[in-house]
Amino acid sequence: MTDAQQSQSQTQASRKIPPGLVLGPDGKPCRVCTAFRHWNPMKAYKSNSSKSSNDDATLAAMAGAMGTLAQPNGPPPDCPPDKDQLGRSTWTFLHATAAYYPDQPTSTHRKRMLGILFALPVLFPCSWCAMHFGEEIQRSPPDVSNRENLSRWLCQQHNIVNERLGKPLFDCSIKSLDERWKDGPSDGRCD
Ligand SMILES: Cc1cc2nc3c(=O)[nH]c(=O)nc-3n(C[C@H](O)[C@H](O)[C@H](O)COP(=O)(O)OP(=O)(O)OC[C@H]3O[C@@H](n4cnc5c(N)ncnc54)[C@H](O)[C@@H]3O)c2cc1C
């Protein structure tokens, strides 16, 4: 656990903050650092339990179609993003951008890509996510030399977060990455 995480969890414990609710650097509850189900647990529970699973599927499909990438237990599509929605949308942008990055990038491509990646630790609204990403990017600088290397580097960065959150790791072969982020699976279900 880093010093920042330790002081965050000490603050949470001493102030009896509900589990999962994350405080921002200003000590106030941070909406965009918190999963929606932890932001207002009773409300999220009520709104989800009053819907049938069919409604959930419809809501998710509508939200997906609207480009918000909302999930059934996330905020409604016209509400500010929670940590998960923001994360999902950002990863979508980053992986898709890497998937379409040139095989032989010009110096402008490289510079602009580095600009995007190094902006995240400064500007990403989930401050704790931004801080972790900033530490990782220093440890393992982005490889913007070509499409395949960039896609793999990004996959490894995403896997670092997945591991921290106890999620399964993604296969970082270019075949899997292209299937997920560029070409779609061979069974044609995405075509
Ligand atoms: C830069 C950054 C840092 C973050 N840091 C934190 C943090 O410190 N703490 C925190 O709680 N949350 C963090 N998040 C949010 C977190 O990573 C998730 O986005 C969020 O928890 C929602 O997860 P999800 O299960 O919907 O899928 P996501 O993890 O958002 O993934 C979206 C989709 O990407 C695909 N995918 C998964 N892993 C990979 C991979 N390795 N390579 C390629 N594709 C993949 C899968 O198909 C998945 O459905 C961060 C997000 C970003 C963009």
PDB file of C-alpha atoms and ligand atoms in Angstrom:
ATOM      1  CA  MET A   1       0.000   0.000   0.000  1.00  0.00           C
ATOM      2  CA  THR A   2       1.398   3.431  -0.959  1.00  0.00           C
ATOM      3  CA  ASP A   3       1.541   6.349   1.513  1.00  0.00           C
ATOM      4  CA  ALA A   4      -1.361   8.026  -0.282  1.00  0.00           C
ATOM      5  CA  GLN A   5      -3.507   4.867  -0.117  1.00  0.00           C
ATOM      6  CA  GLN A   6      -2.627   4.430   3.559  1.00  0.00           C
ATOM      7  CA  SER A   7      -3.560   7.985   4.456  1.00  0.00           C
ATOM      8  CA  GLN A   8      -6.746   7.653   2.374  1.00  0.00           C
ATOM      9  CA  SER A   9      -7.816   4.486   4.195  1.00  0.00           C
ATOM     10  CA  GLN A  10      -6.870   5.994   7.591  1.00  0.00           C
ATOM     11  CA  THR A  11      -9.006   9.049   6.799  1.00  0.00           C
ATOM     12  CA  GLN A  12     -11.861   6.805   5.677  1.00  0.00           C
ATOM     13  CA  ALA A  13     -11.651   4.755   8.856  1.00  0.00           C
ATOM     14  CA  SER A  14     -11.451   7.747  11.203  1.00  0.00           C
ATOM     15  CA  ARG A  15     -14.420   9.494   9.532  1.00  0.00           C
ATOM     16  CA  LYS A  16     -16.610   6.369   9.247  1.00  0.00           C
ATOM     17  CA  ILE A  17     -17.003   6.772   5.476  1.00  0.00           C
ATOM     18  CA  PRO A  18     -19.283   4.117   3.931  1.00  0.00           C
ATOM     19  CA  PRO A  19     -17.301   1.263   2.372  1.00  0.00           C
ATOM     20  CA  GLY A  20     -16.349   1.916  -1.242  1.00  0.00           C
ATOM     21  CA  LEU A  21     -16.989   5.667  -1.070  1.00  0.00           C
ATOM     22  CA  VAL A  22     -13.699   7.328  -2.014  1.00  0.00           C
ATOM     23  CA  LEU A  23     -12.583  10.761  -0.852  1.00  0.00           C
ATOM     24  CA  GLY A  24     -10.772  13.123  -3.209  1.00  0.00           C
ATOM     25  CA  PRO A  25      -7.538  14.950  -2.374  1.00  0.00           C
ATOM     26  CA  ASP A  26      -9.714  17.748  -0.885  1.00  0.00           C
ATOM     27  CA  GLY A  27     -11.091  15.295   1.701  1.00  0.00           C
ATOM     28  CA  LYS A  28     -14.614  15.426   0.247  1.00  0.00           C
ATOM     29  CA  PRO A  29     -16.488  12.468  -1.300  1.00  0.00           C
ATOM     30  CA  CYS A  30     -15.226  12.144  -4.877  1.00  0.00           C
ATOM     31  CA  ARG A  31     -18.005  11.092  -7.274  1.00  0.00           C
ATOM     32  CA  VAL A  32     -15.659  10.374 -10.154  1.00  0.00           C
ATOM     33  CA  CYS A  33     -13.329   8.284  -7.934  1.00  0.00           C
ATOM     34  CA  THR A  34     -16.215   6.130  -6.675  1.00  0.00           C
ATOM     35  CA  ALA A  35     -18.257   3.362  -8.316  1.00  0.00           C
ATOM     36  CA  PHE A  36     -21.905   4.441  -8.544  1.00  0.00           C
ATOM     37  CA  ARG A  37     -23.089   1.484  -6.417  1.00  0.00           C
ATOM     38  CA  HIS A  38     -20.977   2.920  -3.559  1.00  0.00           C
ATOM     39  CA  TRP A  39     -21.934   6.556  -4.179  1.00  0.00           C
ATOM     40  CA  ASN A  40     -25.496   6.137  -2.991  1.00  0.00           C
ATOM     41  CA  PRO A  41     -25.780   2.425  -2.141  1.00  0.00           C
ATOM     42  CA  MET A  42     -29.450   2.371  -1.089  1.00  0.00           C
ATOM     43  CA  LYS A  43     -30.577   4.342  -4.125  1.00  0.00           C
ATOM     44  CA  ALA A  44     -28.576   2.167  -6.521  1.00  0.00           C
ATOM     45  CA  TYR A  45     -29.992  -0.944  -4.829  1.00  0.00           C
ATOM     46  CA  LYS A  46     -33.584   0.310  -5.043  1.00  0.00           C
ATOM     47  CA  SER A  47     -33.352   1.449  -8.644  1.00  0.00           C
ATOM     48  CA  ASN A  48     -31.775  -1.844  -9.699  1.00  0.00           C
ATOM     49  CA  SER A  49     -34.047  -4.126  -7.689  1.00  0.00           C
ATOM     50  CA  SER A  50     -37.188  -2.445  -9.025  1.00  0.00           C
ATOM     51  CA  LYS A  51     -36.219  -3.299 -12.609  1.00  0.00           C
ATOM     52  CA  SER A  52     -36.532  -6.664 -14.278  1.00  0.00           C
ATOM     53  CA  SER A  53     -33.396  -8.126 -15.838  1.00  0.00           C
ATOM     54  CA  ASN A  54     -35.017  -7.392 -19.215  1.00  0.00           C
ATOM     55  CA  ASP A  55     -35.153  -3.714 -18.284  1.00  0.00           C
ATOM     56  CA  ASP A  56     -31.506  -3.877 -17.261  1.00  0.00           C
ATOM     57  CA  ALA A  57     -30.538  -5.367 -20.596  1.00  0.00           C
ATOM     58  CA  THR A  58     -32.542  -2.723 -22.438  1.00  0.00           C
ATOM     59  CA  LEU A  59     -30.988   0.057 -20.374  1.00  0.00           C
ATOM     60  CA  ALA A  60     -27.491  -1.280 -21.023  1.00  0.00           C
ATOM     61  CA  ALA A  61     -28.188  -1.614 -24.749  1.00  0.00           C
ATOM     62  CA  MET A  62     -29.595   1.913 -24.933  1.00  0.00           C
ATOM     63  CA  ALA A  63     -26.713   3.336 -22.973  1.00  0.00           C
ATOM     64  CA  GLY A  64     -24.213   1.487 -25.142  1.00  0.00           C
ATOM     65  CA  ALA A  65     -25.930   2.758 -28.274  1.00  0.00           C
ATOM     66  CA  MET A  66     -25.742   6.300 -26.899  1.00  0.00           C
ATOM     67  CA  GLY A  67     -22.016   5.859 -26.524  1.00  0.00           C
ATOM     68  CA  THR A  68     -21.986   6.332 -22.775  1.00  0.00           C
ATOM     69  CA  LEU A  69     -20.885   2.744 -22.027  1.00  0.00           C
ATOM     70  CA  ALA A  70     -23.133   2.831 -18.954  1.00  0.00           C
ATOM     71  CA  GLN A  71     -23.802  -0.430 -17.118  1.00  0.00           C
ATOM     72  CA  PRO A  72     -26.961  -1.563 -15.299  1.00  0.00           C
ATOM     73  CA  ASN A  73     -25.452  -0.818 -11.883  1.00  0.00           C
ATOM     74  CA  GLY A  74     -23.852   2.422 -13.067  1.00  0.00           C
ATOM     75  CA  PRO A  75     -25.353   5.906 -13.157  1.00  0.00           C
ATOM     76  CA  PRO A  76     -28.226   6.617 -15.582  1.00  0.00           C
ATOM     77  CA  PRO A  77     -26.936   7.626 -19.020  1.00  0.00           C
ATOM     78  CA  ASP A  78     -27.643  11.346 -18.526  1.00  0.00           C
ATOM     79  CA  CYS A  79     -25.859  11.605 -15.151  1.00  0.00           C
ATOM     80  CA  PRO A  80     -22.212  12.501 -14.447  1.00  0.00           C
ATOM     81  CA  PRO A  81     -19.894   9.499 -14.851  1.00  0.00           C
ATOM     82  CA  ASP A  82     -18.777   7.383 -11.942  1.00  0.00           C
ATOM     83  CA  LYS A  83     -15.259   5.939 -11.727  1.00  0.00           C
ATOM     84  CA  ASP A  84     -16.191   2.810 -13.676  1.00  0.00           C
ATOM     85  CA  GLN A  85     -17.952   4.576 -16.534  1.00  0.00           C
ATOM     86  CA  LEU A  86     -15.131   7.077 -16.835  1.00  0.00           C
ATOM     87  CA  GLY A  87     -12.555   4.269 -16.732  1.00  0.00           C
ATOM     88  CA  ARG A  88     -14.374   2.148 -19.304  1.00  0.00           C
ATOM     89  CA  SER A  89     -14.801   5.083 -21.683  1.00  0.00           C
ATOM     90  CA  THR A  90     -11.183   6.147 -21.309  1.00  0.00           C
ATOM     91  CA  TRP A  91      -9.819   2.631 -21.858  1.00  0.00           C
ATOM     92  CA  THR A  92     -12.092   2.348 -24.913  1.00  0.00           C
ATOM     93  CA  PHE A  93     -10.638   5.545 -26.334  1.00  0.00           C
ATOM     94  CA  LEU A  94      -7.042   4.561 -25.529  1.00  0.00           C
ATOM     95  CA  HIS A  95      -7.196   0.953 -26.797  1.00  0.00           C
ATOM     96  CA  ALA A  96      -9.071   1.951 -29.961  1.00  0.00           C
ATOM     97  CA  THR A  97      -6.598   4.775 -30.613  1.00  0.00           C
ATOM     98  CA  ALA A  98      -3.701   2.332 -30.177  1.00  0.00           C
ATOM     99  CA  ALA A  99      -5.416  -0.211 -32.461  1.00  0.00           C
ATOM    100  CA  TYR A 100      -5.551   2.374 -35.260  1.00  0.00           C
ATOM    101  CA  TYR A 101      -2.128   3.913 -34.541  1.00  0.00           C
ATOM    102  CA  PRO A 102       0.212   3.688 -37.577  1.00  0.00           C
ATOM    103  CA  ASP A 103       2.713   0.847 -38.038  1.00  0.00           C
ATOM    104  CA  GLN A 104       5.218   3.513 -38.964  1.00  0.00           C
ATOM    105  CA  PRO A 105       4.283   6.596 -36.949  1.00  0.00           C
ATOM    106  CA  THR A 106       5.732   9.982 -37.818  1.00  0.00           C
ATOM    107  CA  SER A 107       7.371  12.054 -35.111  1.00  0.00           C
ATOM    108  CA  THR A 108       4.100  14.013 -34.890  1.00  0.00           C
ATOM    109  CA  HIS A 109       2.112  10.820 -34.208  1.00  0.00           C
ATOM    110  CA  ARG A 110       4.554   9.808 -31.475  1.00  0.00           C
ATOM    111  CA  LYS A 111       4.600  13.243 -29.894  1.00  0.00           C
ATOM    112  CA  ARG A 112       0.799  13.554 -29.872  1.00  0.00           C
ATOM    113  CA  MET A 113       0.324  10.051 -28.478  1.00  0.00           C
ATOM    114  CA  LEU A 114       2.791  10.756 -25.690  1.00  0.00           C
ATOM    115  CA  GLY A 115       0.892  13.996 -25.071  1.00  0.00           C
ATOM    116  CA  ILE A 116      -2.350  12.059 -24.548  1.00  0.00           C
ATOM    117  CA  LEU A 117      -0.748   9.509 -22.223  1.00  0.00           C
ATOM    118  CA  PHE A 118       1.233  11.976 -20.128  1.00  0.00           C
ATOM    119  CA  ALA A 119      -1.831  14.213 -19.796  1.00  0.00           C
ATOM    120  CA  LEU A 120      -3.689  11.486 -17.889  1.00  0.00           C
ATOM    121  CA  PRO A 121      -1.727  11.657 -14.605  1.00  0.00           C
ATOM    122  CA  VAL A 122      -2.355  15.422 -14.591  1.00  0.00           C
ATOM    123  CA  LEU A 123      -5.910  15.679 -15.929  1.00  0.00           C
ATOM    124  CA  PHE A 124      -7.751  12.371 -15.385  1.00  0.00           C
ATOM    125  CA  PRO A 125     -10.596  13.303 -13.032  1.00  0.00           C
ATOM    126  CA  CYS A 126     -10.358  10.179 -10.819  1.00  0.00           C
ATOM    127  CA  SER A 127      -7.433  11.551  -8.880  1.00  0.00           C
ATOM    128  CA  TRP A 128      -6.335   8.274  -7.257  1.00  0.00           C
ATOM    129  CA  CYS A 129      -6.458   6.510 -10.643  1.00  0.00           C
ATOM    130  CA  ALA A 130      -4.434   9.371 -12.127  1.00  0.00           C
ATOM    131  CA  MET A 131      -1.850   9.142  -9.366  1.00  0.00           C
ATOM    132  CA  HIS A 132      -1.415   5.368  -9.793  1.00  0.00           C
ATOM    133  CA  PHE A 133      -1.195   5.705 -13.576  1.00  0.00           C
ATOM    134  CA  GLY A 134       1.415   8.475 -13.165  1.00  0.00           C
ATOM    135  CA  GLU A 135       3.548   6.168 -11.012  1.00  0.00           C
ATOM    136  CA  GLU A 136       3.273   3.316 -13.515  1.00  0.00           C
ATOM    137  CA  ILE A 137       4.031   5.464 -16.537  1.00  0.00           C
ATOM    138  CA  GLN A 138       7.237   6.624 -14.853  1.00  0.00           C
ATOM    139  CA  ARG A 139       8.214   3.031 -14.062  1.00  0.00           C
ATOM    140  CA  SER A 140       7.448   1.812 -17.570  1.00  0.00           C
ATOM    141  CA  PRO A 141       7.418   4.656 -20.133  1.00  0.00           C
ATOM    142  CA  PRO A 142       4.988   4.335 -23.070  1.00  0.00           C
ATOM    143  CA  ASP A 143       6.249   2.529 -26.187  1.00  0.00           C
ATOM    144  CA  VAL A 144       4.915   4.614 -29.073  1.00  0.00           C
ATOM    145  CA  SER A 145       7.322   3.133 -31.663  1.00  0.00           C
ATOM    146  CA  ASN A 146       4.540   1.384 -33.615  1.00  0.00           C
ATOM    147  CA  ARG A 147       0.950   0.133 -33.426  1.00  0.00           C
ATOM    148  CA  GLU A 148       1.728  -3.305 -32.032  1.00  0.00           C
ATOM    149  CA  ASN A 149       4.113  -2.104 -29.334  1.00  0.00           C
ATOM    150  CA  LEU A 150       1.757   0.669 -28.245  1.00  0.00           C
ATOM    151  CA  SER A 151      -1.229  -1.707 -28.083  1.00  0.00           C
ATOM    152  CA  ARG A 152       0.768  -4.166 -25.962  1.00  0.00           C
ATOM    153  CA  TRP A 153       2.129  -1.500 -23.639  1.00  0.00           C
ATOM    154  CA  LEU A 154      -1.378  -0.171 -23.049  1.00  0.00           C
ATOM    155  CA  CYS A 155      -2.709  -3.667 -22.441  1.00  0.00           C
ATOM    156  CA  GLN A 156      -0.018  -4.221 -19.813  1.00  0.00           C
ATOM    157  CA  GLN A 157      -0.903  -0.926 -18.135  1.00  0.00           C
ATOM    158  CA  HIS A 158      -4.578  -1.870 -18.091  1.00  0.00           C
ATOM    159  CA  ASN A 159      -3.635  -5.269 -16.663  1.00  0.00           C
ATOM    160  CA  ILE A 160      -1.764  -3.575 -13.812  1.00  0.00           C
ATOM    161  CA  VAL A 161      -5.044  -1.875 -12.857  1.00  0.00           C
ATOM    162  CA  ASN A 162      -7.008  -5.115 -13.415  1.00  0.00           C
ATOM    163  CA  GLU A 163      -4.658  -6.938 -11.063  1.00  0.00           C
ATOM    164  CA  ARG A 164      -4.956  -4.236  -8.412  1.00  0.00           C
ATOM    165  CA  LEU A 165      -8.755  -4.538  -8.617  1.00  0.00           C
ATOM    166  CA  GLY A 166      -8.677  -8.352  -8.549  1.00  0.00           C
ATOM    167  CA  LYS A 167     -10.014  -8.644 -12.118  1.00  0.00           C
ATOM    168  CA  PRO A 168      -8.901 -11.215 -14.698  1.00  0.00           C
ATOM    169  CA  LEU A 169      -5.896 -10.283 -16.817  1.00  0.00           C
ATOM    170  CA  PHE A 170      -6.374  -9.713 -20.549  1.00  0.00           C
ATOM    171  CA  ASP A 171      -4.330 -11.653 -23.136  1.00  0.00           C
ATOM    172  CA  CYS A 172      -1.964  -8.973 -24.511  1.00  0.00           C
ATOM    173  CA  SER A 173      -1.193 -10.754 -27.819  1.00  0.00           C
ATOM    174  CA  ILE A 174      -1.856  -8.500 -30.805  1.00  0.00           C
ATOM    175  CA  LYS A 175      -4.347 -11.070 -32.112  1.00  0.00           C
ATOM    176  CA  SER A 176      -6.556 -10.747 -29.008  1.00  0.00           C
ATOM    177  CA  LEU A 177      -6.135  -6.991 -28.887  1.00  0.00           C
ATOM    178  CA  ASP A 178      -7.080  -6.537 -32.535  1.00  0.00           C
ATOM    179  CA  GLU A 179     -10.037  -8.843 -32.131  1.00  0.00           C
ATOM    180  CA  ARG A 180     -11.300  -6.830 -29.167  1.00  0.00           C
ATOM    181  CA  TRP A 181     -10.495  -3.322 -30.360  1.00  0.00           C
ATOM    182  CA  LYS A 182     -10.315  -3.320 -34.155  1.00  0.00           C
ATOM    183  CA  ASP A 183     -11.494  -6.297 -36.173  1.00  0.00           C
ATOM    184  CA  GLY A 184     -14.061  -8.056 -33.984  1.00  0.00           C
ATOM    185  CA  PRO A 185     -14.238 -11.813 -33.378  1.00  0.00           C
ATOM    186  CA  SER A 186     -14.187 -14.334 -36.219  1.00  0.00           C
ATOM    187  CA  ASP A 187     -17.740 -15.536 -35.422  1.00  0.00           C
ATOM    188  CA  GLY A 188     -18.993 -12.286 -36.953  1.00  0.00           C
ATOM    189  CA  ARG A 189     -21.235 -11.302 -34.016  1.00  0.00           C
ATOM    190  CA  CYS A 190     -19.884  -7.771 -34.076  1.00  0.00           C
ATOM    191  CA  ASP A 191     -20.301  -7.274 -37.827  1.00  0.00           C
TER     192      ASP A 191
HETATM  193  C1  LIG B   1      -5.700   5.261 -16.723  1.00  0.00           C
HETATM  194  C2  LIG B   1      -6.717   4.591 -15.811  1.00  0.00           C
HETATM  195  C3  LIG B   1      -6.371   4.277 -14.510  1.00  0.00           C
HETATM  196  C4  LIG B   1      -7.305   3.685 -13.659  1.00  0.00           C
HETATM  197  N1  LIG B   1      -6.950   3.430 -12.355  1.00  0.00           N
HETATM  198  C5  LIG B   1      -7.868   2.910 -11.512  1.00  0.00           C
HETATM  199  C6  LIG B   1      -7.533   2.692 -10.133  1.00  0.00           C
HETATM  200  O1  LIG B   1      -6.399   2.978  -9.697  1.00  0.00           O
HETATM  201  N2  LIG B   1      -8.509   2.193  -9.320  1.00  0.00           N
HETATM  202  C7  LIG B   1      -9.767   1.882  -9.790  1.00  0.00           C
HETATM  203  O2  LIG B   1     -10.613   1.431  -9.017  1.00  0.00           O
HETATM  204  N3  LIG B   1     -10.090   2.056 -11.096  1.00  0.00           N
HETATM  205  C8  LIG B   1      -9.182   2.564 -11.951  1.00  0.00           C
HETATM  206  N4  LIG B   1      -9.528   2.764 -13.269  1.00  0.00           N
HETATM  207  C9  LIG B   1     -10.848   2.292 -13.753  1.00  0.00           C
HETATM  208  C10 LIG B   1     -10.778   0.785 -14.051  1.00  0.00           C
HETATM  209  O3  LIG B   1      -9.637   0.421 -14.809  1.00  0.00           O
HETATM  210  C11 LIG B   1     -12.000   0.308 -14.853  1.00  0.00           C
HETATM  211  O4  LIG B   1     -12.140   1.101 -16.019  1.00  0.00           O
HETATM  212  C12 LIG B   1     -13.305   0.332 -14.087  1.00  0.00           C
HETATM  213  O5  LIG B   1     -13.167  -0.380 -12.881  1.00  0.00           O
HETATM  214  C13 LIG B   1     -14.448  -0.309 -14.909  1.00  0.00           C
HETATM  215  O6  LIG B   1     -14.074  -1.655 -15.163  1.00  0.00           O
HETATM  216  P1  LIG B   1     -14.801  -2.611 -16.173  1.00  0.00           P
HETATM  217  O7  LIG B   1     -14.845  -3.956 -15.503  1.00  0.00           O
HETATM  218  O8  LIG B   1     -16.057  -2.056 -16.690  1.00  0.00           O
HETATM  219  O9  LIG B   1     -13.816  -2.796 -17.434  1.00  0.00           O
HETATM  220  P2  LIG B   1     -12.531  -1.986 -17.819  1.00  0.00           P
HETATM  221  O10 LIG B   1     -11.388  -2.400 -16.945  1.00  0.00           O
HETATM  222  O11 LIG B   1     -12.825  -0.528 -17.926  1.00  0.00           O
HETATM  223  O12 LIG B   1     -12.234  -2.569 -19.286  1.00  0.00           O
HETATM  224  C14 LIG B   1     -13.088  -2.286 -20.396  1.00  0.00           C
HETATM  225  C15 LIG B   1     -12.924  -3.417 -21.393  1.00  0.00           C
HETATM  226  O13 LIG B   1     -11.568  -3.468 -21.816  1.00  0.00           O
HETATM  227  C16 LIG B   1     -11.181  -4.813 -22.100  1.00  0.00           C
HETATM  228  N5  LIG B   1      -9.944  -5.031 -21.358  1.00  0.00           N
HETATM  229  C17 LIG B   1      -9.779  -5.372 -20.059  1.00  0.00           C
HETATM  230  N6  LIG B   1      -8.483  -5.438 -19.760  1.00  0.00           N
HETATM  231  C18 LIG B   1      -7.808  -5.126 -20.882  1.00  0.00           C
HETATM  232  C19 LIG B   1      -6.430  -5.024 -21.201  1.00  0.00           C
HETATM  233  N7  LIG B   1      -5.479  -5.268 -20.293  1.00  0.00           N
HETATM  234  N8  LIG B   1      -6.089  -4.689 -22.455  1.00  0.00           N
HETATM  235  C20 LIG B   1      -7.017  -4.458 -23.399  1.00  0.00           C
HETATM  236  N9  LIG B   1      -8.340  -4.527 -23.176  1.00  0.00           N
HETATM  237  C21 LIG B   1      -8.732  -4.865 -21.917  1.00  0.00           C
HETATM  238  C22 LIG B   1     -12.309  -5.714 -21.655  1.00  0.00           C
HETATM  239  O14 LIG B   1     -12.999  -6.153 -22.821  1.00  0.00           O
HETATM  240  C23 LIG B   1     -13.180  -4.801 -20.800  1.00  0.00           C
HETATM  241  O15 LIG B   1     -14.527  -5.139 -20.887  1.00  0.00           O
HETATM  242  C24 LIG B   1      -8.611   3.374 -14.137  1.00  0.00           C
HETATM  243  C25 LIG B   1      -8.951   3.692 -15.467  1.00  0.00           C
HETATM  244  C26 LIG B   1      -8.026   4.295 -16.287  1.00  0.00           C
HETATM  245  C27 LIG B   1      -8.395   4.657 -17.711  1.00  0.00           C
END
